[in-house]
Amino acid sequence: MDLPFLKEAVSQLFSKTSCQMYPVKPSPAAPRYRGRIVFHPDKCIHCGMCERVCAGGAISTVVEKTEEGDKITRTFNLGSCTFCSHCADFCSTHAIELTDDYHMIATKEEDLFVTGTFIKKPPVKKAAAPKEAPVDATAAEKKKEAAPACASAPRDDGKPVSDPDKCVYCGICAKKCPMEAITVDRANKVWKLDDEKCIACGTCADSCPKKCIIM
């Protein structure tokens, strides 16, 4: 009786393995290899962009209220990660880094979690400016004419300011803002920022085609 592959099977029993056991000799990763994620919580501003663009749904966030502010814990599950690098590419503060570390063997899922925790303090509210005494229309008009047309002086809290001399009111900054803190009225040429929502992530400035937003 002729058994197919019997001769090949018997010969392989006495031959050396063609596989290299792990790890026999450490070797460098290939150029531009995307491996283990490193998270720098001290750089994170909690804009949530990484979680929005994650293709594998591998990023989760837990927020706890404390006296100091929001205690934010961000977790990256390398077991679900596709290593597409979207999270690192979209991070405006470079808080996420993909290394060339390919040693990601684990016996339990928790060993594949990359976690970082930080405190995000609430924004400091500025005191309301004192009300000015009423003035006549002529004086108000002269004051308006004397004021500079450009209001692009940087703010001391790091939040964006738009230069009206450069802005074309295209609305791209409003579309890209992860917190929906910007509104643009193209018809009336009005650019408005919601201080309560803005987290000073810089996404609006990076996406502005005219570079008219200053952080």
PDB file of C-alpha atoms in Angstrom:
ATOM      1  CA  MET A   1       0.000   0.000   0.000  1.00  0.00           C
ATOM      2  CA  ASP A   2       1.371   3.365  -1.022  1.00  0.00           C
ATOM      3  CA  LEU A   3       0.874   6.023   1.678  1.00  0.00           C
ATOM      4  CA  PRO A   4       1.375   9.545   0.285  1.00  0.00           C
ATOM      5  CA  PHE A   5       4.044  11.671   1.925  1.00  0.00           C
ATOM      6  CA  LEU A   6       5.029   8.818   4.299  1.00  0.00           C
ATOM      7  CA  LYS A   7       8.629   8.919   3.151  1.00  0.00           C
ATOM      8  CA  GLU A   8       8.747  12.702   3.568  1.00  0.00           C
ATOM      9  CA  ALA A   9       7.213  12.513   7.042  1.00  0.00           C
ATOM     10  CA  VAL A  10       9.706   9.895   8.246  1.00  0.00           C
ATOM     11  CA  SER A  11      12.682  11.830   6.887  1.00  0.00           C
ATOM     12  CA  GLN A  12      11.567  15.003   8.649  1.00  0.00           C
ATOM     13  CA  LEU A  13      11.577  13.204  11.995  1.00  0.00           C
ATOM     14  CA  PHE A  14      15.360  13.010  11.889  1.00  0.00           C
ATOM     15  CA  SER A  15      16.140  16.388  10.319  1.00  0.00           C
ATOM     16  CA  LYS A  16      16.958  19.646  12.080  1.00  0.00           C
ATOM     17  CA  THR A  17      14.225  22.237  12.548  1.00  0.00           C
ATOM     18  CA  SER A  18      14.103  25.094  10.077  1.00  0.00           C
ATOM     19  CA  CYS A  19      12.679  27.467  12.681  1.00  0.00           C
ATOM     20  CA  GLN A  20      14.735  29.677  14.935  1.00  0.00           C
ATOM     21  CA  MET A  21      13.694  29.432  18.561  1.00  0.00           C
ATOM     22  CA  TYR A  22      12.753  32.696  20.311  1.00  0.00           C
ATOM     23  CA  PRO A  23      14.820  34.436  21.439  1.00  0.00           C
ATOM     24  CA  VAL A  24      18.091  32.880  20.275  1.00  0.00           C
ATOM     25  CA  LYS A  25      19.877  36.059  19.206  1.00  0.00           C
ATOM     26  CA  PRO A  26      18.366  39.534  19.535  1.00  0.00           C
ATOM     27  CA  SER A  27      18.305  41.409  16.241  1.00  0.00           C
ATOM     28  CA  PRO A  28      17.335  45.007  15.407  1.00  0.00           C
ATOM     29  CA  ALA A  29      13.914  45.746  13.981  1.00  0.00           C
ATOM     30  CA  ALA A  30      13.440  46.626  10.336  1.00  0.00           C
ATOM     31  CA  PRO A  31      13.671  50.325   9.406  1.00  0.00           C
ATOM     32  CA  ARG A  32      10.506  52.312  10.316  1.00  0.00           C
ATOM     33  CA  TYR A  33       9.098  49.297  12.165  1.00  0.00           C
ATOM     34  CA  ARG A  34       6.099  50.241  14.355  1.00  0.00           C
ATOM     35  CA  GLY A  35       6.237  48.346  17.628  1.00  0.00           C
ATOM     36  CA  ARG A  36       5.362  48.775  21.289  1.00  0.00           C
ATOM     37  CA  ILE A  37       3.598  52.037  22.170  1.00  0.00           C
ATOM     38  CA  VAL A  38       5.061  54.430  24.734  1.00  0.00           C
ATOM     39  CA  PHE A  39       2.687  56.939  26.326  1.00  0.00           C
ATOM     40  CA  HIS A  40       3.946  60.175  27.910  1.00  0.00           C
ATOM     41  CA  PRO A  41       1.108  61.315  30.212  1.00  0.00           C
ATOM     42  CA  ASP A  42       2.976  64.485  31.189  1.00  0.00           C
ATOM     43  CA  LYS A  43       2.552  65.737  27.599  1.00  0.00           C
ATOM     44  CA  CYS A  44      -1.106  64.708  27.161  1.00  0.00           C
ATOM     45  CA  ILE A  45      -3.756  67.460  27.180  1.00  0.00           C
ATOM     46  CA  HIS A  46      -6.735  65.079  26.902  1.00  0.00           C
ATOM     47  CA  CYS A  47      -8.040  66.287  23.549  1.00  0.00           C
ATOM     48  CA  GLY A  48      -9.313  62.769  22.809  1.00  0.00           C
ATOM     49  CA  MET A  49      -8.041  62.799  19.222  1.00  0.00           C
ATOM     50  CA  CYS A  50      -6.068  59.542  19.601  1.00  0.00           C
ATOM     51  CA  GLU A  51      -9.162  57.659  20.737  1.00  0.00           C
ATOM     52  CA  ARG A  52     -11.212  59.081  17.847  1.00  0.00           C
ATOM     53  CA  VAL A  53      -8.795  57.993  15.118  1.00  0.00           C
ATOM     54  CA  CYS A  54      -7.829  54.595  16.580  1.00  0.00           C
ATOM     55  CA  ALA A  55      -8.561  52.031  13.854  1.00  0.00           C
ATOM     56  CA  GLY A  56      -8.576  49.048  16.208  1.00  0.00           C
ATOM     57  CA  GLY A  57     -10.516  50.628  19.066  1.00  0.00           C
ATOM     58  CA  ALA A  58      -7.541  49.875  21.289  1.00  0.00           C
ATOM     59  CA  ILE A  59      -7.564  53.106  23.321  1.00  0.00           C
ATOM     60  CA  SER A  60      -9.776  53.662  26.351  1.00  0.00           C
ATOM     61  CA  THR A  61      -9.994  56.482  28.879  1.00  0.00           C
ATOM     62  CA  VAL A  62     -11.234  56.663  32.456  1.00  0.00           C
ATOM     63  CA  VAL A  63     -11.882  60.053  34.079  1.00  0.00           C
ATOM     64  CA  GLU A  64     -12.223  60.489  37.840  1.00  0.00           C
ATOM     65  CA  LYS A  65     -13.161  63.760  39.524  1.00  0.00           C
ATOM     66  CA  THR A  66     -10.755  64.872  42.267  1.00  0.00           C
ATOM     67  CA  GLU A  67     -10.133  68.043  44.247  1.00  0.00           C
ATOM     68  CA  GLU A  68      -7.098  68.841  42.094  1.00  0.00           C
ATOM     69  CA  GLY A  69      -8.949  68.274  38.830  1.00  0.00           C
ATOM     70  CA  ASP A  70      -9.779  65.415  36.494  1.00  0.00           C
ATOM     71  CA  LYS A  71      -7.682  62.307  37.108  1.00  0.00           C
ATOM     72  CA  ILE A  72      -7.321  60.841  33.623  1.00  0.00           C
ATOM     73  CA  THR A  73      -6.102  57.311  32.946  1.00  0.00           C
ATOM     74  CA  ARG A  74      -5.484  56.381  29.311  1.00  0.00           C
ATOM     75  CA  THR A  75      -4.899  52.758  28.330  1.00  0.00           C
ATOM     76  CA  PHE A  76      -3.539  51.320  25.083  1.00  0.00           C
ATOM     77  CA  ASN A  77      -4.364  47.633  24.507  1.00  0.00           C
ATOM     78  CA  LEU A  78      -1.545  46.253  22.368  1.00  0.00           C
ATOM     79  CA  GLY A  79      -3.583  43.081  21.876  1.00  0.00           C
ATOM     80  CA  SER A  80      -6.148  45.056  19.863  1.00  0.00           C
ATOM     81  CA  CYS A  81      -3.735  47.608  18.378  1.00  0.00           C
ATOM     82  CA  THR A  82      -3.087  47.423  14.627  1.00  0.00           C
ATOM     83  CA  PHE A  83       0.041  49.615  14.958  1.00  0.00           C
ATOM     84  CA  CYS A  84      -1.242  51.923  12.228  1.00  0.00           C
ATOM     85  CA  SER A  85       0.372  54.933  13.997  1.00  0.00           C
ATOM     86  CA  HIS A  86      -2.730  57.123  13.594  1.00  0.00           C
ATOM     87  CA  CYS A  87      -2.745  57.965  17.313  1.00  0.00           C
ATOM     88  CA  ALA A  88       0.865  59.186  17.223  1.00  0.00           C
ATOM     89  CA  ASP A  89       0.410  61.015  13.916  1.00  0.00           C
ATOM     90  CA  PHE A  90      -2.617  62.967  15.154  1.00  0.00           C
ATOM     91  CA  CYS A  91      -1.240  63.747  18.627  1.00  0.00           C
ATOM     92  CA  SER A  92      -0.408  67.464  18.585  1.00  0.00           C
ATOM     93  CA  THR A  93       1.761  67.281  21.727  1.00  0.00           C
ATOM     94  CA  HIS A  94       3.698  64.126  20.749  1.00  0.00           C
ATOM     95  CA  ALA A  95       2.516  62.278  23.858  1.00  0.00           C
ATOM     96  CA  ILE A  96       2.318  58.965  21.952  1.00  0.00           C
ATOM     97  CA  GLU A  97       5.325  57.214  20.479  1.00  0.00           C
ATOM     98  CA  LEU A  98       5.668  53.970  18.533  1.00  0.00           C
ATOM     99  CA  THR A  99       9.015  52.311  19.214  1.00  0.00           C
ATOM    100  CA  ASP A 100      10.909  49.557  17.387  1.00  0.00           C
ATOM    101  CA  ASP A 101      10.352  47.120  20.274  1.00  0.00           C
ATOM    102  CA  TYR A 102       8.827  43.929  18.861  1.00  0.00           C
ATOM    103  CA  HIS A 103       9.164  41.862  22.058  1.00  0.00           C
ATOM    104  CA  MET A 104       5.467  41.687  22.907  1.00  0.00           C
ATOM    105  CA  ILE A 105       4.943  38.116  24.068  1.00  0.00           C
ATOM    106  CA  ALA A 106       2.628  37.809  27.066  1.00  0.00           C
ATOM    107  CA  THR A 107       0.894  35.047  29.005  1.00  0.00           C
ATOM    108  CA  LYS A 108      -1.993  37.292  30.096  1.00  0.00           C
ATOM    109  CA  GLU A 109      -3.797  40.210  28.484  1.00  0.00           C
ATOM    110  CA  GLU A 110      -2.887  42.690  31.236  1.00  0.00           C
ATOM    111  CA  ASP A 111       0.776  42.441  30.227  1.00  0.00           C
ATOM    112  CA  LEU A 112      -0.136  44.038  26.889  1.00  0.00           C
ATOM    113  CA  PHE A 113      -1.667  47.157  28.464  1.00  0.00           C
ATOM    114  CA  VAL A 114       0.230  50.446  28.260  1.00  0.00           C
ATOM    115  CA  THR A 115      -1.250  52.857  30.810  1.00  0.00           C
ATOM    116  CA  GLY A 116      -0.583  56.409  31.918  1.00  0.00           C
ATOM    117  CA  THR A 117      -2.305  58.650  34.462  1.00  0.00           C
ATOM    118  CA  PHE A 118      -2.217  62.424  34.883  1.00  0.00           C
ATOM    119  CA  ILE A 119      -4.199  65.236  36.472  1.00  0.00           C
ATOM    120  CA  LYS A 120      -5.848  67.816  34.250  1.00  0.00           C
ATOM    121  CA  LYS A 121      -6.511  70.926  36.298  1.00  0.00           C
ATOM    122  CA  PRO A 122      -9.610  73.010  35.532  1.00  0.00           C
ATOM    123  CA  PRO A 123      -9.027  76.205  33.509  1.00  0.00           C
ATOM    124  CA  VAL A 124      -8.496  79.335  35.530  1.00  0.00           C
ATOM    125  CA  LYS A 125     -11.355  81.730  34.990  1.00  0.00           C
ATOM    126  CA  LYS A 126     -10.360  85.329  34.499  1.00  0.00           C
ATOM    127  CA  ALA A 127     -11.996  88.001  36.589  1.00  0.00           C
ATOM    128  CA  ALA A 128     -14.648  89.970  34.781  1.00  0.00           C
ATOM    129  CA  ALA A 129     -13.414  93.294  33.441  1.00  0.00           C
ATOM    130  CA  PRO A 130     -14.897  96.364  35.128  1.00  0.00           C
ATOM    131  CA  LYS A 131     -17.707  97.995  33.234  1.00  0.00           C
ATOM    132  CA  GLU A 132     -16.799 101.173  31.435  1.00  0.00           C
ATOM    133  CA  ALA A 133     -18.762 104.346  31.916  1.00  0.00           C
ATOM    134  CA  PRO A 134     -21.133 105.109  29.053  1.00  0.00           C
ATOM    135  CA  VAL A 135     -19.716 107.397  26.394  1.00  0.00           C
ATOM    136  CA  ASP A 136     -21.323 109.282  23.587  1.00  0.00           C
ATOM    137  CA  ALA A 137     -21.485 107.744  20.099  1.00  0.00           C
ATOM    138  CA  THR A 138     -18.880 110.130  18.666  1.00  0.00           C
ATOM    139  CA  ALA A 139     -16.256 109.175  21.257  1.00  0.00           C
ATOM    140  CA  ALA A 140     -16.982 105.462  20.793  1.00  0.00           C
ATOM    141  CA  GLU A 141     -16.551 105.760  17.031  1.00  0.00           C
ATOM    142  CA  LYS A 142     -13.201 107.545  17.424  1.00  0.00           C
ATOM    143  CA  LYS A 143     -12.022 104.864  19.852  1.00  0.00           C
ATOM    144  CA  LYS A 144     -12.978 102.135  17.367  1.00  0.00           C
ATOM    145  CA  GLU A 145     -11.083 103.873  14.565  1.00  0.00           C
ATOM    146  CA  ALA A 146      -7.991 104.257  16.727  1.00  0.00           C
ATOM    147  CA  ALA A 147      -7.955 100.554  17.698  1.00  0.00           C
ATOM    148  CA  PRO A 148      -5.625  98.312  15.660  1.00  0.00           C
ATOM    149  CA  ALA A 149      -7.360  96.100  13.097  1.00  0.00           C
ATOM    150  CA  CYS A 150      -5.271  93.048  14.014  1.00  0.00           C
ATOM    151  CA  ALA A 151      -6.175  91.255  17.241  1.00  0.00           C
ATOM    152  CA  SER A 152      -3.499  88.597  16.983  1.00  0.00           C
ATOM    153  CA  ALA A 153      -1.615  89.206  20.230  1.00  0.00           C
ATOM    154  CA  PRO A 154      -0.965  85.821  21.921  1.00  0.00           C
ATOM    155  CA  ARG A 155      -2.959  85.019  25.052  1.00  0.00           C
ATOM    156  CA  ASP A 156      -1.262  84.249  28.337  1.00  0.00           C
ATOM    157  CA  ASP A 157      -3.240  81.017  28.774  1.00  0.00           C
ATOM    158  CA  GLY A 158      -1.977  79.424  25.546  1.00  0.00           C
ATOM    159  CA  LYS A 159      -5.356  79.383  23.817  1.00  0.00           C
ATOM    160  CA  PRO A 160      -5.705  80.337  20.138  1.00  0.00           C
ATOM    161  CA  VAL A 161      -6.226  83.795  18.707  1.00  0.00           C
ATOM    162  CA  SER A 162      -7.209  84.416  15.088  1.00  0.00           C
ATOM    163  CA  ASP A 163      -5.682  87.208  13.022  1.00  0.00           C
ATOM    164  CA  PRO A 164      -8.587  88.879  11.156  1.00  0.00           C
ATOM    165  CA  ASP A 165      -6.184  90.326   8.586  1.00  0.00           C
ATOM    166  CA  LYS A 166      -5.220  86.825   7.414  1.00  0.00           C
ATOM    167  CA  CYS A 167      -8.346  84.784   8.176  1.00  0.00           C
ATOM    168  CA  VAL A 168     -10.531  83.822   5.200  1.00  0.00           C
ATOM    169  CA  TYR A 169     -13.206  82.262   7.452  1.00  0.00           C
ATOM    170  CA  CYS A 170     -13.002  78.911   5.671  1.00  0.00           C
ATOM    171  CA  GLY A 171     -14.161  77.043   8.783  1.00  0.00           C
ATOM    172  CA  ILE A 172     -11.510  74.303   8.640  1.00  0.00           C
ATOM    173  CA  CYS A 173     -10.334  75.087  12.170  1.00  0.00           C
ATOM    174  CA  ALA A 174     -13.893  74.642  13.471  1.00  0.00           C
ATOM    175  CA  LYS A 175     -14.234  71.290  11.688  1.00  0.00           C
ATOM    176  CA  LYS A 176     -10.908  70.011  13.014  1.00  0.00           C
ATOM    177  CA  CYS A 177     -11.388  71.173  16.620  1.00  0.00           C
ATOM    178  CA  PRO A 178     -11.833  67.993  18.736  1.00  0.00           C
ATOM    179  CA  MET A 179     -13.772  69.880  21.421  1.00  0.00           C
ATOM    180  CA  GLU A 180     -16.029  71.883  19.034  1.00  0.00           C
ATOM    181  CA  ALA A 181     -14.806  75.058  20.720  1.00  0.00           C
ATOM    182  CA  ILE A 182     -14.638  77.169  17.542  1.00  0.00           C
ATOM    183  CA  THR A 183     -17.493  78.614  15.530  1.00  0.00           C
ATOM    184  CA  VAL A 184     -17.061  80.441  12.239  1.00  0.00           C
ATOM    185  CA  ASP A 185     -19.685  82.657  10.635  1.00  0.00           C
ATOM    186  CA  ARG A 186     -18.556  83.009   7.019  1.00  0.00           C
ATOM    187  CA  ALA A 187     -21.331  85.383   6.030  1.00  0.00           C
ATOM    188  CA  ASN A 188     -20.566  87.942   8.735  1.00  0.00           C
ATOM    189  CA  LYS A 189     -16.846  87.089   8.978  1.00  0.00           C
ATOM    190  CA  VAL A 190     -16.870  86.240  12.654  1.00  0.00           C
ATOM    191  CA  TRP A 191     -14.429  83.818  14.335  1.00  0.00           C
ATOM    192  CA  LYS A 192     -15.400  82.879  17.888  1.00  0.00           C
ATOM    193  CA  LEU A 193     -13.742  80.718  20.557  1.00  0.00           C
ATOM    194  CA  ASP A 194     -15.509  79.071  23.491  1.00  0.00           C
ATOM    195  CA  ASP A 195     -13.008  79.371  26.360  1.00  0.00           C
ATOM    196  CA  GLU A 196     -14.836  76.776  28.452  1.00  0.00           C
ATOM    197  CA  LYS A 197     -14.470  74.072  25.782  1.00  0.00           C
ATOM    198  CA  CYS A 198     -11.006  74.959  24.432  1.00  0.00           C
ATOM    199  CA  ILE A 199      -8.141  72.825  25.772  1.00  0.00           C
ATOM    200  CA  ALA A 200      -5.347  74.611  23.864  1.00  0.00           C
ATOM    201  CA  CYS A 201      -4.404  71.492  21.895  1.00  0.00           C
ATOM    202  CA  GLY A 202      -3.207  73.448  18.864  1.00  0.00           C
ATOM    203  CA  THR A 203      -5.157  71.407  16.295  1.00  0.00           C
ATOM    204  CA  CYS A 204      -6.784  74.549  14.882  1.00  0.00           C
ATOM    205  CA  ALA A 205      -3.426  76.253  14.349  1.00  0.00           C
ATOM    206  CA  ASP A 206      -1.945  73.149  12.685  1.00  0.00           C
ATOM    207  CA  SER A 207      -4.893  72.801  10.299  1.00  0.00           C
ATOM    208  CA  CYS A 208      -5.241  76.484   9.332  1.00  0.00           C
ATOM    209  CA  PRO A 209      -4.268  76.859   5.637  1.00  0.00           C
ATOM    210  CA  LYS A 210      -3.535  80.583   6.077  1.00  0.00           C
ATOM    211  CA  LYS A 211      -1.569  80.176   9.329  1.00  0.00           C
ATOM    212  CA  CYS A 212      -3.628  82.939  10.892  1.00  0.00           C
ATOM    213  CA  ILE A 213      -4.172  81.241  14.266  1.00  0.00           C
ATOM    214  CA  ILE A 214      -1.632  81.937  16.986  1.00  0.00           C
ATOM    215  CA  MET A 215      -1.288  79.792  20.101  1.00  0.00           C
TER     216      MET A 215
END
